[in-house]
CSV table of C-alpha atoms in Angstrom, one decimal:
chain,number,residue,atom,x,y,z
H,262,UNK,CA,0.0,0.0,0.0
H,263,UNK,CA,2.9,2.4,0.6
H,264,UNK,CA,4.8,1.4,-2.4
H,265,UNK,CA,3.4,1.9,-5.9
H,266,UNK,CA,0.1,3.5,-5.1
H,267,UNK,CA,-0.8,6.3,-7.5
H,268,UNK,CA,-3.2,9.0,-6.2
H,269,UNK,CA,-4.0,10.5,-9.6
H,270,UNK,CA,-6.4,8.1,-11.4
H,271,UNK,CA,-8.1,8.5,-14.8
H,272,UNK,CA,-10.7,11.1,-13.7
H,273,UNK,CA,-12.4,12.8,-10.7
H,274,UNK,CA,-14.7,9.7,-10.5
H,275,UNK,CA,-11.8,7.2,-10.7
H,276,UNK,CA,-9.0,8.6,-8.6
H,277,UNK,CA,-7.1,5.4,-7.8
H,278,UNK,CA,-4.3,3.7,-9.7
H,279,UNK,CA,-1.2,1.6,-9.1
H,280,UNK,CA,2.2,2.5,-10.4
H,281,UNK,CA,4.1,-0.3,-12.1
H,282,UNK,CA,7.8,0.2,-12.4
H,283,UNK,CA,8.5,-2.1,-15.4
H,284,UNK,CA,11.1,-4.1,-13.5
H,285,UNK,CA,9.7,-5.9,-10.5
H,286,UNK,CA,6.0,-4.9,-9.9
H,287,UNK,CA,3.0,-6.9,-11.1
H,288,UNK,CA,-0.1,-8.6,-9.9
H,289,UNK,CA,-0.4,-12.4,-9.8
H,290,UNK,CA,-4.0,-13.5,-10.6
H,291,UNK,CA,-3.3,-17.2,-10.1
H,292,UNK,CA,-3.8,-17.4,-6.3
H,293,UNK,CA,-7.5,-16.8,-5.9
H,294,UNK,CA,-10.2,-19.3,-4.9
H,295,UNK,CA,-12.1,-19.4,-8.2
H,296,UNK,CA,-9.3,-19.2,-10.8
H,297,UNK,CA,-11.0,-21.8,-13.0
H,298,UNK,CA,-13.5,-19.0,-13.9
H,299,UNK,CA,-10.6,-17.1,-15.6
H,300,UNK,CA,-9.8,-19.9,-18.0
H,301,UNK,CA,-11.6,-18.2,-20.9
H,302,UNK,CA,-12.0,-20.4,-24.0
H,303,UNK,CA,-14.8,-18.4,-25.7
H,304,UNK,CA,-15.8,-14.8,-26.1
H,305,UNK,CA,-13.6,-12.4,-24.1
H,306,UNK,CA,-13.2,-8.8,-23.1
H,307,UNK,CA,-10.0,-7.4,-21.5
H,308,UNK,CA,-10.4,-3.8,-20.1
H,309,UNK,CA,-8.2,-1.3,-18.3
H,310,UNK,CA,-7.6,2.3,-17.8
H,311,UNK,CA,-4.0,2.9,-18.8
H,312,UNK,CA,-1.4,5.6,-18.4
H,313,UNK,CA,1.8,4.3,-20.0
H,314,UNK,CA,5.3,5.4,-19.6
H,315,UNK,CA,6.9,6.2,-22.9
H,316,UNK,CA,9.3,4.7,-23.6
H,317,UNK,CA,8.6,1.6,-21.6
H,318,UNK,CA,11.3,0.4,-19.2
H,319,UNK,CA,11.1,-3.0,-21.0
H,320,UNK,CA,11.4,-1.2,-23.6
H,321,UNK,CA,9.5,-2.8,-26.5
H,322,UNK,CA,6.5,-4.4,-24.7
H,323,UNK,CA,4.3,-3.6,-21.8
H,324,UNK,CA,1.8,-6.3,-20.8
H,325,UNK,CA,-1.3,-4.8,-19.3
H,326,UNK,CA,-3.4,-8.0,-18.8
H,327,UNK,CA,-1.9,-11.3,-19.8
H,328,UNK,CA,-2.4,-15.1,-19.6
H,329,UNK,CA,0.9,-16.8,-20.3
H,330,UNK,CA,3.6,-16.0,-22.8
H,331,UNK,CA,4.9,-19.5,-22.3
H,332,UNK,CA,8.0,-20.6,-24.3
H,333,UNK,CA,7.3,-24.2,-23.4
H,334,UNK,CA,3.9,-24.0,-25.1
H,335,UNK,CA,5.0,-22.3,-28.3
H,336,UNK,CA,5.1,-18.8,-26.9
H,337,UNK,CA,1.4,-18.9,-26.2
H,338,UNK,CA,-0.5,-16.1,-24.5
H,339,UNK,CA,-3.8,-14.1,-24.5
H,340,UNK,CA,-3.2,-10.5,-23.7
H,341,UNK,CA,-3.8,-6.8,-23.9
H,342,UNK,CA,-0.5,-4.8,-24.2
H,343,UNK,CA,1.3,-1.9,-25.7
H,344,UNK,CA,4.1,-2.4,-28.2
H,345,UNK,CA,6.7,-0.3,-30.0
H,346,UNK,CA,8.0,-1.2,-33.5
H,347,UNK,CA,10.5,1.6,-34.0
H,348,UNK,CA,14.1,1.2,-32.8
H,349,UNK,CA,14.0,4.4,-30.8
H,350,UNK,CA,10.9,3.3,-28.8
H,351,UNK,CA,9.2,6.6,-29.2
H,352,UNK,CA,5.9,5.4,-30.7
H,353,UNK,CA,3.6,2.8,-29.1
H,354,UNK,CA,0.3,1.3,-30.0
H,355,UNK,CA,-2.2,-1.0,-28.3
H,356,UNK,CA,-2.5,-4.7,-29.1
H,357,UNK,CA,-5.2,-7.1,-27.9
H,358,UNK,CA,-5.3,-10.8,-29.0
H,359,UNK,CA,-3.6,-14.2,-29.2
H,360,UNK,CA,0.1,-14.6,-29.6
H,361,UNK,CA,1.0,-18.2,-30.6
H,362,UNK,CA,3.6,-20.0,-32.7
H,363,UNK,CA,1.2,-23.0,-33.2
H,364,UNK,CA,0.4,-24.0,-36.8
H,365,UNK,CA,1.9,-20.8,-38.2
H,366,UNK,CA,-0.6,-18.7,-36.3
H,367,UNK,CA,1.3,-15.7,-35.1
H,368,UNK,CA,0.1,-12.6,-33.3
H,369,UNK,CA,-3.6,-13.0,-34.1
H,370,UNK,CA,-5.1,-9.7,-32.9
H,371,UNK,CA,-6.7,-6.3,-33.2
H,372,UNK,CA,-3.8,-3.8,-33.3
H,373,UNK,CA,-3.6,-0.1,-33.7
H,374,UNK,CA,-4.5,3.1,-31.9
H,375,UNK,CA,-1.4,5.0,-30.7
H,376,UNK,CA,-0.8,5.3,-27.0
H,377,UNK,CA,-0.1,8.6,-25.2
H,378,UNK,CA,1.1,9.4,-21.7
H,379,UNK,CA,-2.4,10.6,-20.8
H,380,UNK,CA,-5.0,8.3,-19.3
H,381,UNK,CA,-6.8,6.1,-21.8
H,382,UNK,CA,-9.6,3.6,-21.5
H,383,UNK,CA,-8.6,0.5,-23.5
H,384,UNK,CA,-10.8,-2.5,-24.3
H,385,UNK,CA,-10.1,-5.6,-26.5
H,386,UNK,CA,-12.9,-8.0,-27.3
H,387,UNK,CA,-13.2,-11.3,-29.2
H,388,UNK,CA,-16.5,-12.7,-30.3
H,389,UNK,CA,-16.7,-16.2,-31.8
H,390,UNK,CA,-17.8,-16.7,-35.4
H,391,UNK,CA,-17.1,-20.3,-35.9
H,392,UNK,CA,-14.8,-22.8,-34.2
H,393,UNK,CA,-11.6,-21.0,-33.3
H,394,UNK,CA,-12.3,-18.1,-35.7
H,395,UNK,CA,-13.8,-14.9,-34.5
H,396,UNK,CA,-13.6,-11.1,-34.5
H,397,UNK,CA,-11.1,-9.1,-32.4
H,398,UNK,CA,-12.1,-5.5,-31.7
H,399,UNK,CA,-10.0,-2.8,-30.1
H,400,UNK,CA,-11.5,0.3,-28.5
H,401,UNK,CA,-9.8,3.4,-27.1
H,402,UNK,CA,-11.7,6.0,-25.1
H,403,UNK,CA,-15.0,4.5,-26.2
H,404,UNK,CA,-14.2,4.5,-29.9
H,405,UNK,CA,-13.8,1.3,-32.0
H,406,UNK,CA,-10.3,1.7,-33.5
H,407,UNK,CA,-9.8,-1.5,-35.5
H,408,UNK,CA,-11.1,-5.0,-36.0
H,409,UNK,CA,-9.5,-8.2,-37.2
H,410,UNK,CA,-10.9,-11.7,-37.9
H,411,UNK,CA,-8.6,-14.2,-36.4
H,412,UNK,CA,-8.2,-17.0,-33.8
H,413,UNK,CA,-9.2,-16.3,-30.3
H,414,UNK,CA,-9.4,-18.1,-26.9
H,415,UNK,CA,-11.4,-20.9,-28.5
H,416,UNK,CA,-8.0,-22.2,-29.7
H,417,UNK,CA,-7.6,-23.5,-26.1
H,418,UNK,CA,-11.1,-25.0,-25.7
H,419,UNK,CA,-11.2,-28.6,-24.8
H,420,UNK,CA,-10.5,-31.3,-24.2
H,421,UNK,CA,-9.6,-32.1,-26.9
H,422,UNK,CA,-7.5,-29.0,-27.3
H,423,UNK,CA,-7.0,-27.6,-30.8
H,424,UNK,CA,-3.3,-27.3,-30.0
H,425,UNK,CA,-3.0,-30.7,-28.3
H,426,UNK,CA,-2.5,-29.4,-24.8
H,427,UNK,CA,-4.3,-27.4,-22.1
H,428,UNK,CA,-3.3,-23.7,-21.9
H,429,UNK,CA,-3.0,-23.6,-18.1
H,430,UNK,CA,-0.8,-20.6,-17.3
H,431,UNK,CA,-2.5,-18.1,-15.0
H,432,UNK,CA,-3.4,-14.5,-15.7
H,433,UNK,CA,-1.4,-11.5,-14.4
H,434,UNK,CA,-1.7,-7.7,-14.5
H,435,UNK,CA,1.4,-5.9,-15.6
H,436,UNK,CA,3.4,-9.0,-16.7
H,437,UNK,CA,3.4,-12.4,-18.3
H,438,UNK,CA,3.3,-15.2,-15.8
H,439,UNK,CA,5.3,-17.9,-17.6
H,440,UNK,CA,8.5,-16.8,-19.4
H,441,UNK,CA,7.8,-13.1,-20.0
H,442,UNK,CA,10.3,-11.9,-17.4
H,443,UNK,CA,11.4,-8.3,-17.2
H,444,UNK,CA,11.3,-8.0,-21.0
H,445,UNK,CA,7.5,-7.7,-20.9
H,446,UNK,CA,6.8,-5.9,-17.6
H,447,UNK,CA,4.5,-2.9,-17.9
H,448,UNK,CA,5.7,0.6,-16.7
H,449,UNK,CA,3.1,3.3,-15.9
H,450,UNK,CA,-0.2,3.4,-14.1
H,451,UNK,CA,-3.2,1.0,-14.3
H,452,UNK,CA,-6.6,1.2,-12.8
H,453,UNK,CA,-10.0,-0.7,-13.1
H,454,UNK,CA,-8.7,-3.8,-14.9
H,455,UNK,CA,-11.5,-6.2,-15.8
H,456,UNK,CA,-11.8,-9.6,-17.6
H,457,UNK,CA,-15.1,-10.9,-19.0
H,458,UNK,CA,-16.3,-14.1,-20.5
H,459,UNK,CA,-18.4,-12.2,-23.1
H,460,UNK,CA,-17.6,-9.6,-25.7
H,461,UNK,CA,-18.8,-6.2,-24.6
H,462,UNK,CA,-20.8,-4.3,-27.3
H,463,UNK,CA,-19.7,-0.9,-28.6
H,464,UNK,CA,-22.5,0.7,-26.6
H,465,UNK,CA,-21.4,-1.0,-23.4
H,466,UNK,CA,-17.8,0.0,-24.0
H,467,UNK,CA,-18.8,3.6,-24.6
H,468,UNK,CA,-21.0,3.6,-21.5
H,469,UNK,CA,-18.0,2.4,-19.4
H,470,UNK,CA,-15.8,5.1,-20.8
H,471,UNK,CA,-18.4,7.9,-20.3
H,472,UNK,CA,-19.3,6.9,-16.7
H,473,UNK,CA,-15.6,6.8,-15.9
H,474,UNK,CA,-15.0,10.3,-17.2
H,475,UNK,CA,-18.3,11.9,-16.3
H,476,UNK,CA,-19.7,9.8,-13.4
H,477,UNK,CA,-23.4,10.2,-13.2
H,478,UNK,CA,-23.3,14.0,-13.9
H,479,UNK,CA,-23.8,13.4,-17.6
H,480,UNK,CA,-26.2,10.9,-19.2
H,481,UNK,CA,-24.2,7.8,-20.3
H,482,UNK,CA,-26.2,7.8,-23.5
H,483,UNK,CA,-28.6,10.5,-24.4
H,484,UNK,CA,-32.3,9.6,-24.7
H,485,UNK,CA,-32.1,9.9,-28.5
H,486,UNK,CA,-29.0,7.6,-28.8
H,487,UNK,CA,-30.7,5.1,-26.6
H,488,UNK,CA,-33.8,5.2,-28.7
H,489,UNK,CA,-31.9,4.7,-31.9
H,490,UNK,CA,-29.9,1.8,-30.4
H,491,UNK,CA,-33.1,0.1,-29.2
H,492,UNK,CA,-34.2,-0.2,-32.8
H,493,UNK,CA,-31.0,-2.2,-33.7
H,494,UNK,CA,-29.4,-0.2,-36.5
H,495,UNK,CA,-26.7,-1.8,-38.6
H,496,UNK,CA,-24.8,1.5,-38.5
H,497,UNK,CA,-25.3,4.6,-36.4
H,498,UNK,CA,-22.9,7.6,-36.9
H,499,UNK,CA,-23.7,10.6,-34.6
H,500,UNK,CA,-21.1,12.8,-36.5
H,501,UNK,CA,-19.9,14.5,-33.3
H,502,UNK,CA,-16.4,15.9,-33.8
H,503,UNK,CA,-16.1,16.9,-30.2
H,504,UNK,CA,-16.0,13.1,-29.5
H,505,UNK,CA,-14.6,11.8,-32.8
H,506,UNK,CA,-11.0,12.9,-32.1
H,507,UNK,CA,-9.2,9.6,-32.6
H,508,UNK,CA,-7.4,8.8,-35.9
H,509,UNK,CA,-7.5,5.6,-38.0
H,510,UNK,CA,-4.0,4.2,-37.6
H,511,UNK,CA,-4.0,2.9,-41.1
H,512,UNK,CA,-5.2,6.0,-43.0
H,513,UNK,CA,-4.4,8.9,-40.7
H,514,UNK,CA,-8.0,10.2,-41.0
H,515,UNK,CA,-10.3,10.9,-38.1
H,516,UNK,CA,-12.7,8.1,-37.3
H,517,UNK,CA,-16.5,8.6,-37.5
H,518,UNK,CA,-17.7,6.5,-34.6
H,519,UNK,CA,-20.3,3.8,-35.2
H,520,UNK,CA,-22.4,3.2,-32.1
H,521,UNK,CA,-24.4,0.3,-33.6
H,522,UNK,CA,-22.0,-2.3,-32.2
H,523,UNK,CA,-21.3,-3.7,-35.7
H,524,UNK,CA,-18.0,-2.0,-36.2
H,525,UNK,CA,-18.9,0.0,-39.3
H,526,UNK,CA,-16.8,3.0,-38.4
H,527,UNK,CA,-15.9,5.4,-41.1
H,528,UNK,CA,-13.1,7.8,-42.1
H,529,UNK,CA,-13.7,11.6,-42.2
H,530,UNK,CA,-12.3,12.7,-45.5
H,531,UNK,CA,-10.8,16.2,-45.4
H,532,UNK,CA,-12.7,16.8,-42.1
H,533,UNK,CA,-11.2,17.3,-38.7
H,534,UNK,CA,-12.3,18.7,-35.4
H,535,UNK,CA,-11.2,22.2,-36.5
H,536,UNK,CA,-12.6,21.9,-40.0
H,537,UNK,CA,-16.3,21.1,-40.6
H,538,UNK,CA,-17.5,21.1,-37.0
H,539,UNK,CA,-21.0,22.6,-36.7
H,540,UNK,CA,-22.2,23.6,-33.2
H,541,UNK,CA,-25.8,24.3,-34.2
H,542,UNK,CA,-27.5,20.9,-34.4
H,543,UNK,CA,-31.1,20.0,-35.0
H,544,UNK,CA,-32.3,21.0,-31.5
H,545,UNK,CA,-31.3,22.0,-28.0
H,546,UNK,CA,-30.9,18.3,-27.2
H,547,UNK,CA,-28.9,17.5,-30.4
H,548,UNK,CA,-26.4,20.3,-30.8
H,549,UNK,CA,-23.8,18.7,-32.9
H,550,UNK,CA,-23.4,18.6,-36.7
H,551,UNK,CA,-20.7,18.3,-39.3
């Protein structure tokens, strides 16, 4: 309690955090009384509020929430982490998915969304499509950043196991629990880490982000948004550039958020928060427009 506790959390409503030094500090999740519940082999959500140190102490990787990284089992793990691919370790992005050397499946994931040294709400989900195949989705600050169809935790379902063995390594916060060692320890602050055996919808992810930032002083979703979502649209784009301030890592364009839960986000072409933002919307209750 006196070593590692941060007092500045993500917001006025979440004011706790723990400091991870990237060298020796992590949380072992393999010691509880119901750890079998953590052996996720189907839909999954990994969630955390993250304030990363850049560069990482590691310096390439920082494991936020991880099960494994086990060299004895073909480098297997399921995790949410940050990674740098430049030699100077100045730029990092989030990664959420499966890392495995089995059957030529390598780094199956949703990856993208650059990190900053500011607090960010990060969520990675996988929803099963068929067998071991499914859809990875990565959200940052309530916005879907990228999706990727690939293998997920169902790769470890069994018996029989698709890989021929049970994936038994425990989960950890801030480290890999098998062979990760100091090379993958996270440095920075973490708060409100959560693991689910279901894939949160886009609306649920946005609700978690907004209540974390605004508490109950601002509606989690406006009455209009809630009404639209209750009618199950296949795409719903509010076109609010005060919220749509994240960029598509692949194109560099700002992302038009899709709240439908289907991942049909778009790119704003030649439109940015400072160019094209209307402040006079249809009514006093909908005051945004592009």
